[in-house]
C-alpha cells in the first residue's frame, strides 16, 4: 500500500541477526529476518502468518522496541525508530504502541491485583491523579467486558479468556494507536478465540486502532485481518488483501498453509500438514528457502532467491513461478 499520512507503520528492508554458539565455540550470526518491507495503515489490521520459527514474533518485538534490528528501517507514525534518534523517537511514540502477548497467564503477575496491573502503565506515564487513574481502570475493565470490581481481584480468579481481556485492557490504558497482537488467542479454546477476536475488532471500530495480528492459525487471521503477509523462514513470501489471498493463494507455501486449514467437509480429502519441516536458520537452503518442500520446484529455485514483486495492485509474491518473464531469453 502507498505510504500516506494515515500510515501507522512503515517497514523497509528489515533484517535481524542473532549471535549463536555456546562456550568454547566460535559465535556465528544467524539471520532470522531478511529484507522485510510492508506498511500498516491507520485503523488497519495486517495479519502476519507462518509456521513456528518463521520470525513472526521477532517482527512484533522489533515494532514495539523490545529488539533493535540489525538492518533496514522502521517508522512509526512518521518517526524513524531505527535511526540515530531511535531512543528519543521511541520515547515520543511509546504510549501509542502497545503489545498483547500470547500467554495471558505469564503476562499478569499472580501476586498483583488486576487493577494495579492495568494501572501500571498509567502510573509510569504519570498523566492521571490517583482517583482519575482508578476510574480509568474500571472504565477499561468495562470496555473489555469485565465487571468494574474485577480490579480488586487476582489473576488466578479469572479464566484464560478473561485474563486475555485484562491484558487487552492494560494494553489500552494509554489509548494507543497501534497494537501488536502476538498469537493473542492461540492459548484459548475455540469459543474464547471468537470472543477475543470480536472484542479486538470492536475496539478497532471504536478507537481506530491499527493491529499487527501475528498467528499461525489461518482461520483466525481470516476473521480479523484486512491484509495478510505470509512469512517463511524469515522472509515474506506473499502479501495480499484478505479476500484475494484466501480465494486465490499464489505462493506454493500460502497454498500449503490454506490446504492445512481444518475443513468442515469430511468428504474432502486434504493434507492436514505441510510435508517436510521448516529449515534450520543455521543452515538454510540455498536459493528459494521453500524449495526443499515445494511441489513446483524448478532448477533456478535452488540457486536464485526470488524477490518479492508486485504482480497486481496490493498483491506481492516472491516466487519464480511469477517471475518467469525475467528469465525469458530474447
Ligand atoms: Fe517453489 Fe520455486 Fe516458487 Fe520457491 S521459487 S516457491 S521453490 S516454485
mmCIF file of C-alpha atoms and ligand atoms in Angstrom:
data_model
loop_
_atom_site.group_PDB
_atom_site.id
_atom_site.type_symbol
_atom_site.label_atom_id
_atom_site.label_comp_id
_atom_site.label_asym_id
_atom_site.label_seq_id
_atom_site.Cartn_x
_atom_site.Cartn_y
_atom_site.Cartn_z
ATOM 1 C CA UNK A 1 0.000 0.000 0.000
ATOM 2 C CA UNK A 2 1.283 3.536 -0.677
ATOM 3 C CA UNK A 3 2.647 5.430 2.325
ATOM 4 C CA UNK A 4 0.249 8.217 3.346
ATOM 5 C CA UNK A 5 -0.254 10.419 6.382
ATOM 6 C CA UNK A 6 -2.607 7.649 7.504
ATOM 7 C CA UNK A 7 0.153 5.027 7.517
ATOM 8 C CA UNK A 8 0.921 3.957 11.081
ATOM 9 C CA UNK A 9 3.824 1.614 10.411
ATOM 10 C CA UNK A 10 6.380 1.642 7.606
ATOM 11 C CA UNK A 11 8.931 -1.166 7.486
ATOM 12 C CA UNK A 12 11.661 -1.164 4.856
ATOM 13 C CA UNK A 13 14.266 -3.877 4.189
ATOM 14 C CA UNK A 14 14.168 -5.002 7.801
ATOM 15 C CA UNK A 15 16.829 -7.532 8.767
ATOM 16 C CA UNK A 16 17.652 -9.167 12.066
ATOM 17 C CA UNK A 17 20.533 -11.408 13.066
ATOM 18 C CA UNK A 18 21.301 -13.095 16.369
ATOM 19 C CA UNK A 19 24.623 -14.490 17.538
ATOM 20 C CA UNK A 20 24.629 -18.217 18.259
ATOM 21 C CA UNK A 21 27.146 -20.648 19.730
ATOM 22 C CA UNK A 22 27.978 -21.836 23.215
ATOM 23 C CA UNK A 23 31.038 -21.661 25.424
ATOM 24 C CA UNK A 24 34.208 -22.604 23.573
ATOM 25 C CA UNK A 25 32.537 -22.317 20.194
ATOM 26 C CA UNK A 26 33.096 -19.606 17.677
ATOM 27 C CA UNK A 27 29.970 -17.428 17.567
ATOM 28 C CA UNK A 28 28.083 -17.379 14.285
ATOM 29 C CA UNK A 29 25.452 -14.908 13.211
ATOM 30 C CA UNK A 30 22.063 -16.361 12.328
ATOM 31 C CA UNK A 31 19.927 -14.173 10.132
ATOM 32 C CA UNK A 32 16.320 -14.584 11.213
ATOM 33 C CA UNK A 33 14.722 -11.801 9.154
ATOM 34 C CA UNK A 34 15.504 -10.955 5.547
ATOM 35 C CA UNK A 35 14.621 -7.628 3.958
ATOM 36 C CA UNK A 36 11.030 -7.352 5.133
ATOM 37 C CA UNK A 37 9.056 -4.485 3.635
ATOM 38 C CA UNK A 38 5.437 -3.703 4.498
ATOM 39 C CA UNK A 39 3.130 -0.974 5.788
ATOM 40 C CA UNK A 40 0.178 -0.929 8.158
ATOM 41 C CA UNK A 41 -2.414 1.758 7.628
ATOM 42 C CA UNK A 42 -4.402 3.671 10.194
ATOM 43 C CA UNK A 43 -7.204 1.502 11.623
ATOM 44 C CA UNK A 44 -5.952 -1.428 9.560
ATOM 45 C CA UNK A 45 -5.192 -4.993 10.635
ATOM 46 C CA UNK A 46 -2.303 -6.722 8.928
ATOM 47 C CA UNK A 47 -2.210 -10.450 9.630
ATOM 48 C CA UNK A 48 1.259 -11.985 9.823
ATOM 49 C CA UNK A 49 1.129 -15.756 9.399
ATOM 50 C CA UNK A 50 3.545 -18.637 9.088
ATOM 51 C CA UNK A 51 4.729 -21.730 10.921
ATOM 52 C CA UNK A 52 6.635 -21.581 14.203
ATOM 53 C CA UNK A 53 10.180 -20.363 13.686
ATOM 54 C CA UNK A 54 9.384 -18.176 10.697
ATOM 55 C CA UNK A 55 10.323 -14.981 12.533
ATOM 56 C CA UNK A 56 6.851 -13.522 13.116
ATOM 57 C CA UNK A 57 7.324 -12.753 16.789
ATOM 58 C CA UNK A 58 10.717 -11.162 16.133
ATOM 59 C CA UNK A 59 8.977 -8.691 13.830
ATOM 60 C CA UNK A 60 6.471 -7.868 16.558
ATOM 61 C CA UNK A 61 9.177 -7.351 19.160
ATOM 62 C CA UNK A 62 11.081 -5.004 16.878
ATOM 63 C CA UNK A 63 7.974 -2.911 16.219
ATOM 64 C CA UNK A 64 7.352 -2.348 19.919
ATOM 65 C CA UNK A 65 11.013 -1.592 20.644
ATOM 66 C CA UNK A 66 11.907 -4.781 22.530
ATOM 67 C CA UNK A 67 14.537 -5.681 19.930
ATOM 68 C CA UNK A 68 16.825 -3.498 17.867
ATOM 69 C CA UNK A 69 17.070 -4.667 14.255
ATOM 70 C CA UNK A 70 20.426 -5.147 12.567
ATOM 71 C CA UNK A 71 19.360 -3.505 9.314
ATOM 72 C CA UNK A 72 16.606 -1.672 7.489
ATOM 73 C CA UNK A 73 14.255 0.935 8.848
ATOM 74 C CA UNK A 74 11.045 1.195 10.843
ATOM 75 C CA UNK A 75 8.908 4.316 11.034
ATOM 76 C CA UNK A 76 6.033 4.624 13.473
ATOM 77 C CA UNK A 77 3.572 7.466 12.809
ATOM 78 C CA UNK A 78 6.171 9.101 10.575
ATOM 79 C CA UNK A 79 9.065 8.907 13.089
ATOM 80 C CA UNK A 80 12.100 6.747 12.453
ATOM 81 C CA UNK A 81 12.663 4.379 15.369
ATOM 82 C CA UNK A 82 15.720 2.719 13.870
ATOM 83 C CA UNK A 83 17.951 5.701 13.054
ATOM 84 C CA UNK A 84 20.291 7.825 15.133
ATOM 85 C CA UNK A 85 17.418 9.267 17.185
ATOM 86 C CA UNK A 86 15.946 5.825 17.899
ATOM 87 C CA UNK A 87 15.668 6.241 21.670
ATOM 88 C CA UNK A 88 14.183 9.734 21.563
ATOM 89 C CA UNK A 89 11.744 8.881 18.799
ATOM 90 C CA UNK A 90 10.636 5.693 20.528
ATOM 91 C CA UNK A 91 10.073 7.628 23.727
ATOM 92 C CA UNK A 92 7.884 10.051 21.779
ATOM 93 C CA UNK A 93 5.636 7.309 20.392
ATOM 94 C CA UNK A 94 5.890 4.727 23.170
ATOM 95 C CA UNK A 95 2.420 5.336 24.592
ATOM 96 C CA UNK A 96 0.941 4.981 21.102
ATOM 97 C CA UNK A 97 2.385 1.471 20.637
ATOM 98 C CA UNK A 98 1.349 -1.473 22.798
ATOM 99 C CA UNK A 99 1.729 -5.247 22.858
ATOM 100 C CA UNK A 100 -0.640 -8.134 23.666
ATOM 101 C CA UNK A 101 1.252 -11.325 24.441
ATOM 102 C CA UNK A 102 0.244 -14.877 23.638
ATOM 103 C CA UNK A 103 0.093 -16.181 27.169
ATOM 104 C CA UNK A 104 -2.211 -14.180 29.453
ATOM 105 C CA UNK A 105 -1.086 -16.287 32.430
ATOM 106 C CA UNK A 106 2.524 -15.216 32.063
ATOM 107 C CA UNK A 107 1.612 -11.624 31.188
ATOM 108 C CA UNK A 108 -0.016 -10.928 34.569
ATOM 109 C CA UNK A 109 1.811 -11.007 37.874
ATOM 110 C CA UNK A 110 -0.154 -13.501 40.022
ATOM 111 C CA UNK A 111 0.608 -11.533 43.220
ATOM 112 C CA UNK A 112 -0.685 -8.206 41.954
ATOM 113 C CA UNK A 113 -4.348 -7.285 41.840
ATOM 114 C CA UNK A 114 -5.748 -6.836 38.366
ATOM 115 C CA UNK A 115 -6.437 -3.151 38.925
ATOM 116 C CA UNK A 116 -2.805 -2.496 39.786
ATOM 117 C CA UNK A 117 -1.601 -4.383 36.706
ATOM 118 C CA UNK A 118 -3.799 -2.263 34.453
ATOM 119 C CA UNK A 119 -2.798 0.922 36.291
ATOM 120 C CA UNK A 120 0.951 0.308 35.940
ATOM 121 C CA UNK A 121 1.383 1.944 32.505
ATOM 122 C CA UNK A 122 -0.844 4.846 33.619
ATOM 123 C CA UNK A 123 1.289 5.417 36.717
ATOM 124 C CA UNK A 124 4.520 5.261 34.719
ATOM 125 C CA UNK A 125 3.138 7.819 32.254
ATOM 126 C CA UNK A 126 2.153 9.962 35.252
ATOM 127 C CA UNK A 127 -0.741 11.620 33.464
ATOM 128 C CA UNK A 128 -3.585 10.902 35.917
ATOM 129 C CA UNK A 129 -4.318 11.607 39.536
ATOM 130 C CA UNK A 130 -4.874 8.534 41.665
ATOM 131 C CA UNK A 131 -8.641 8.954 41.606
ATOM 132 C CA UNK A 132 -8.735 9.506 37.829
ATOM 133 C CA UNK A 133 -6.466 6.516 37.382
ATOM 134 C CA UNK A 134 -8.787 4.260 39.388
ATOM 135 C CA UNK A 135 -11.773 5.461 37.360
ATOM 136 C CA UNK A 136 -9.852 4.823 34.177
ATOM 137 C CA UNK A 137 -9.007 1.271 35.278
ATOM 138 C CA UNK A 138 -12.654 0.487 35.929
ATOM 139 C CA UNK A 139 -13.704 2.017 32.601
ATOM 140 C CA UNK A 140 -11.128 -0.144 30.842
ATOM 141 C CA UNK A 141 -12.445 -3.254 32.538
ATOM 142 C CA UNK A 142 -15.965 -2.426 31.358
ATOM 143 C CA UNK A 143 -14.644 -1.739 27.897
ATOM 144 C CA UNK A 144 -13.276 -5.280 27.598
ATOM 145 C CA UNK A 145 -16.432 -6.849 29.020
ATOM 146 C CA UNK A 146 -15.456 -7.403 32.654
ATOM 147 C CA UNK A 147 -17.163 -6.120 35.823
ATOM 148 C CA UNK A 148 -15.686 -2.989 37.386
ATOM 149 C CA UNK A 149 -14.927 -4.798 40.628
ATOM 150 C CA UNK A 150 -12.555 -7.129 38.769
ATOM 151 C CA UNK A 151 -9.914 -4.545 39.642
ATOM 152 C CA UNK A 152 -9.854 -5.816 43.237
ATOM 153 C CA UNK A 153 -9.298 -9.456 42.340
ATOM 154 C CA UNK A 154 -6.199 -11.506 41.490
ATOM 155 C CA UNK A 155 -5.423 -13.087 38.076
ATOM 156 C CA UNK A 156 -5.972 -16.658 39.289
ATOM 157 C CA UNK A 157 -9.643 -15.819 39.882
ATOM 158 C CA UNK A 158 -10.198 -15.453 36.131
ATOM 159 C CA UNK A 159 -10.440 -17.856 33.178
ATOM 160 C CA UNK A 160 -7.904 -17.757 30.331
ATOM 161 C CA UNK A 161 -10.236 -15.691 28.150
ATOM 162 C CA UNK A 162 -10.922 -13.235 30.978
ATOM 163 C CA UNK A 163 -7.200 -12.871 31.618
ATOM 164 C CA UNK A 164 -6.626 -12.044 27.982
ATOM 165 C CA UNK A 165 -9.329 -9.370 28.321
ATOM 166 C CA UNK A 166 -7.382 -7.964 31.274
ATOM 167 C CA UNK A 167 -4.186 -7.949 29.194
ATOM 168 C CA UNK A 168 -6.042 -6.096 26.434
ATOM 169 C CA UNK A 169 -7.393 -3.583 28.975
ATOM 170 C CA UNK A 170 -3.832 -2.918 30.130
ATOM 171 C CA UNK A 171 -2.668 -2.515 26.520
ATOM 172 C CA UNK A 172 -5.407 0.100 26.017
ATOM 173 C CA UNK A 173 -4.646 2.008 29.201
ATOM 174 C CA UNK A 174 -2.649 4.730 27.433
ATOM 175 C CA UNK A 175 -5.014 4.966 24.444
ATOM 176 C CA UNK A 176 -2.603 3.521 21.866
ATOM 177 C CA UNK A 177 -2.947 3.818 18.108
ATOM 178 C CA UNK A 178 -1.090 0.636 17.191
ATOM 179 C CA UNK A 179 -1.145 -2.734 18.962
ATOM 180 C CA UNK A 180 0.996 -5.761 18.181
ATOM 181 C CA UNK A 181 -1.073 -8.846 18.999
ATOM 182 C CA UNK A 182 1.303 -11.833 19.134
ATOM 183 C CA UNK A 183 -0.741 -15.042 18.950
ATOM 184 C CA UNK A 184 -3.321 -13.493 21.313
ATOM 185 C CA UNK A 185 -5.829 -16.333 21.038
ATOM 186 C CA UNK A 186 -3.712 -19.419 20.412
ATOM 187 C CA UNK A 187 -3.750 -20.398 24.104
ATOM 188 C CA UNK A 188 -7.572 -20.218 24.232
ATOM 189 C CA UNK A 189 -10.292 -22.646 23.244
ATOM 190 C CA UNK A 190 -12.241 -22.001 20.045
ATOM 191 C CA UNK A 191 -15.253 -20.222 21.585
ATOM 192 C CA UNK A 192 -12.949 -17.939 23.586
ATOM 193 C CA UNK A 193 -10.909 -17.257 20.457
ATOM 194 C CA UNK A 194 -14.006 -15.957 18.688
ATOM 195 C CA UNK A 195 -14.890 -13.724 21.640
ATOM 196 C CA UNK A 196 -11.433 -12.172 21.834
ATOM 197 C CA UNK A 197 -11.265 -11.645 18.060
ATOM 198 C CA UNK A 198 -14.683 -9.950 18.177
ATOM 199 C CA UNK A 199 -13.520 -7.787 21.074
ATOM 200 C CA UNK A 200 -10.402 -6.690 19.169
ATOM 201 C CA UNK A 201 -12.494 -5.856 16.101
ATOM 202 C CA UNK A 202 -14.983 -3.910 18.194
ATOM 203 C CA UNK A 203 -12.176 -1.924 19.834
ATOM 204 C CA UNK A 204 -10.710 -1.187 16.425
ATOM 205 C CA UNK A 205 -14.055 0.177 15.219
ATOM 206 C CA UNK A 206 -14.411 2.353 18.306
ATOM 207 C CA UNK A 207 -10.893 3.722 18.559
ATOM 208 C CA UNK A 208 -9.417 3.384 15.076
ATOM 209 C CA UNK A 209 -6.658 1.042 16.254
ATOM 210 C CA UNK A 210 -4.117 -0.464 13.885
ATOM 211 C CA UNK A 211 -3.074 -4.051 14.570
ATOM 212 C CA UNK A 212 -0.271 -6.335 13.574
ATOM 213 C CA UNK A 213 -2.001 -9.642 14.273
ATOM 214 C CA UNK A 214 0.551 -12.447 14.480
ATOM 215 C CA UNK A 215 -0.783 -16.010 14.238
ATOM 216 C CA UNK A 216 -0.098 -19.424 12.833
ATOM 217 C CA UNK A 217 -3.827 -20.172 12.505
ATOM 218 C CA UNK A 218 -5.081 -19.093 9.083
ATOM 219 C CA UNK A 219 -8.707 -19.373 10.219
ATOM 220 C CA UNK A 220 -8.275 -16.762 12.935
ATOM 221 C CA UNK A 221 -6.375 -14.386 10.661
ATOM 222 C CA UNK A 222 -9.084 -14.672 8.028
ATOM 223 C CA UNK A 223 -11.620 -13.403 10.555
ATOM 224 C CA UNK A 224 -9.759 -10.267 11.577
ATOM 225 C CA UNK A 225 -7.146 -9.139 9.030
ATOM 226 C CA UNK A 226 -7.772 -6.795 6.126
ATOM 227 C CA UNK A 227 -4.487 -7.782 4.513
ATOM 228 C CA UNK A 228 -2.271 -10.769 5.164
ATOM 229 C CA UNK A 229 1.517 -11.191 4.939
ATOM 230 C CA UNK A 230 2.794 -14.772 4.796
ATOM 231 C CA UNK A 231 6.245 -15.473 6.272
ATOM 232 C CA UNK A 232 8.503 -18.419 5.610
ATOM 233 C CA UNK A 233 11.946 -18.889 7.170
ATOM 234 C CA UNK A 234 12.434 -15.188 7.875
ATOM 235 C CA UNK A 235 11.069 -13.770 4.600
ATOM 236 C CA UNK A 236 7.705 -12.510 3.446
ATOM 237 C CA UNK A 237 6.663 -14.685 0.516
ATOM 238 C CA UNK A 238 3.243 -13.174 -0.209
ATOM 239 C CA UNK A 239 1.177 -10.118 0.753
ATOM 240 C CA UNK A 240 -2.411 -9.713 -0.387
ATOM 241 C CA UNK A 241 -5.791 -8.464 0.619
ATOM 242 C CA UNK A 242 -7.620 -10.972 2.774
ATOM 243 C CA UNK A 243 -10.257 -11.918 0.192
ATOM 244 C CA UNK A 244 -7.679 -12.339 -2.594
ATOM 245 C CA UNK A 245 -5.328 -14.444 -0.515
ATOM 246 C CA UNK A 246 -7.946 -16.880 0.721
ATOM 247 C CA UNK A 247 -9.763 -17.145 -2.628
ATOM 248 C CA UNK A 248 -6.676 -17.426 -4.801
ATOM 249 C CA UNK A 249 -3.399 -18.068 -2.934
ATOM 250 C CA UNK A 250 -0.451 -17.689 -5.309
ATOM 251 C CA UNK A 251 2.695 -18.715 -3.457
ATOM 252 C CA UNK A 252 3.022 -22.511 -3.071
ATOM 253 C CA UNK A 253 3.643 -22.035 0.656
ATOM 254 C CA UNK A 254 0.460 -19.990 1.068
ATOM 255 C CA UNK A 255 -1.441 -22.703 -0.760
ATOM 256 C CA UNK A 256 0.042 -25.334 1.533
ATOM 257 C CA UNK A 257 -0.942 -23.323 4.629
ATOM 258 C CA UNK A 258 -4.508 -22.997 3.372
ATOM 259 C CA UNK A 259 -4.655 -26.681 2.468
ATOM 260 C CA UNK A 260 -3.649 -27.456 6.032
ATOM 261 C CA UNK A 261 -6.598 -25.467 7.444
ATOM 262 C CA UNK A 262 -9.276 -27.590 9.125
ATOM 263 C CA UNK A 263 -12.256 -28.177 6.801
ATOM 264 C CA UNK A 264 -15.867 -28.725 7.876
ATOM 265 C CA UNK A 265 -16.448 -31.130 4.945
ATOM 266 C CA UNK A 266 -15.323 -34.658 5.968
ATOM 267 C CA UNK A 267 -15.559 -35.929 2.372
ATOM 268 C CA UNK A 268 -12.889 -33.512 1.228
ATOM 269 C CA UNK A 269 -9.561 -35.254 1.473
ATOM 270 C CA UNK A 270 -6.793 -32.742 2.012
ATOM 271 C CA UNK A 271 -3.454 -32.951 3.729
ATOM 272 C CA UNK A 272 -3.555 -31.540 7.260
ATOM 273 C CA UNK A 273 0.161 -30.872 7.460
ATOM 274 C CA UNK A 274 2.718 -29.390 5.133
ATOM 275 C CA UNK A 275 5.254 -32.029 4.014
ATOM 276 C CA UNK A 276 8.779 -31.545 5.331
ATOM 277 C CA UNK A 277 9.981 -29.183 8.027
ATOM 278 C CA UNK A 278 10.849 -25.522 8.359
ATOM 279 C CA UNK A 279 14.578 -25.337 7.525
ATOM 280 C CA UNK A 280 17.128 -24.557 10.199
ATOM 281 C CA UNK A 281 18.168 -20.916 10.130
ATOM 282 C CA UNK A 282 21.707 -22.083 10.958
ATOM 283 C CA UNK A 283 21.947 -23.813 7.578
ATOM 284 C CA UNK A 284 19.126 -22.524 5.378
ATOM 285 C CA UNK A 285 18.625 -23.943 1.870
ATOM 286 C CA UNK A 286 20.191 -22.021 -0.996
ATOM 287 C CA UNK A 287 18.011 -20.091 -3.443
ATOM 288 C CA UNK A 288 14.345 -20.161 -2.521
ATOM 289 C CA UNK A 289 14.161 -21.352 1.068
ATOM 290 C CA UNK A 290 10.928 -23.191 0.331
ATOM 291 C CA UNK A 291 12.469 -25.273 -2.457
ATOM 292 C CA UNK A 292 13.022 -28.296 -0.189
ATOM 293 C CA UNK A 293 9.242 -28.556 0.335
ATOM 294 C CA UNK A 294 7.820 -27.048 -2.828
ATOM 295 C CA UNK A 295 5.905 -29.271 -5.278
ATOM 296 C CA UNK A 296 6.717 -26.862 -8.140
ATOM 297 C CA UNK A 297 10.464 -26.557 -7.631
ATOM 298 C CA UNK A 298 12.481 -25.668 -10.777
ATOM 299 C CA UNK A 299 16.255 -25.758 -11.303
ATOM 300 C CA UNK A 300 16.646 -21.999 -10.755
ATOM 301 C CA UNK A 301 14.800 -22.238 -7.439
ATOM 302 C CA UNK A 302 17.838 -23.991 -5.921
ATOM 303 C CA UNK A 303 20.189 -21.139 -6.791
ATOM 304 C CA UNK A 304 18.248 -17.902 -7.032
ATOM 305 C CA UNK A 305 16.336 -16.350 -4.181
ATOM 306 C CA UNK A 306 13.075 -14.896 -5.582
ATOM 307 C CA UNK A 307 12.340 -11.250 -4.826
ATOM 308 C CA UNK A 308 9.007 -10.018 -3.513
ATOM 309 C CA UNK A 309 7.401 -8.433 -6.576
ATOM 310 C CA UNK A 310 4.103 -6.629 -7.021
ATOM 311 C CA UNK A 311 2.195 -8.608 -9.619
ATOM 312 C CA UNK A 312 -1.123 -6.770 -9.221
ATOM 313 C CA UNK A 313 -2.257 -3.780 -7.144
ATOM 314 C CA UNK A 314 -1.894 -4.742 -3.488
ATOM 315 C CA UNK A 315 -0.570 -8.188 -4.402
ATOM 316 C CA UNK A 316 3.072 -9.173 -3.899
ATOM 317 C CA UNK A 317 4.628 -12.606 -4.314
ATOM 318 C CA UNK A 318 8.183 -13.951 -4.030
ATOM 319 C CA UNK A 319 8.260 -16.982 -6.316
ATOM 320 C CA UNK A 320 9.930 -17.787 -9.619
ATOM 321 C CA UNK A 321 6.620 -19.082 -10.940
ATOM 322 C CA UNK A 322 5.663 -15.416 -11.186
ATOM 323 C CA UNK A 323 8.991 -14.077 -12.470
ATOM 324 C CA UNK A 324 9.339 -16.380 -15.500
ATOM 325 C CA UNK A 325 9.351 -13.363 -17.811
ATOM 326 C CA UNK A 326 12.585 -12.149 -16.229
ATOM 327 C CA UNK A 327 14.413 -15.257 -17.386
ATOM 328 C CA UNK A 328 12.953 -15.448 -20.855
ATOM 329 C CA UNK A 329 15.737 -15.323 -23.422
ATOM 330 C CA UNK A 330 15.368 -12.523 -26.056
HETATM 331 FE FE1 LIG B 1 8.576 -23.191 -5.327
HETATM 332 FE FE2 LIG B 1 10.481 -22.196 -6.842
HETATM 333 FE FE3 LIG B 1 8.418 -20.680 -6.152
HETATM 334 FE FE4 LIG B 1 10.246 -21.344 -4.356
HETATM 335 S S1 LIG B 1 10.558 -20.065 -6.158
HETATM 336 S S2 LIG B 1 8.058 -21.391 -4.077
HETATM 337 S S3 LIG B 1 10.749 -23.433 -4.998
HETATM 338 S S4 LIG B 1 8.377 -22.527 -7.445
#
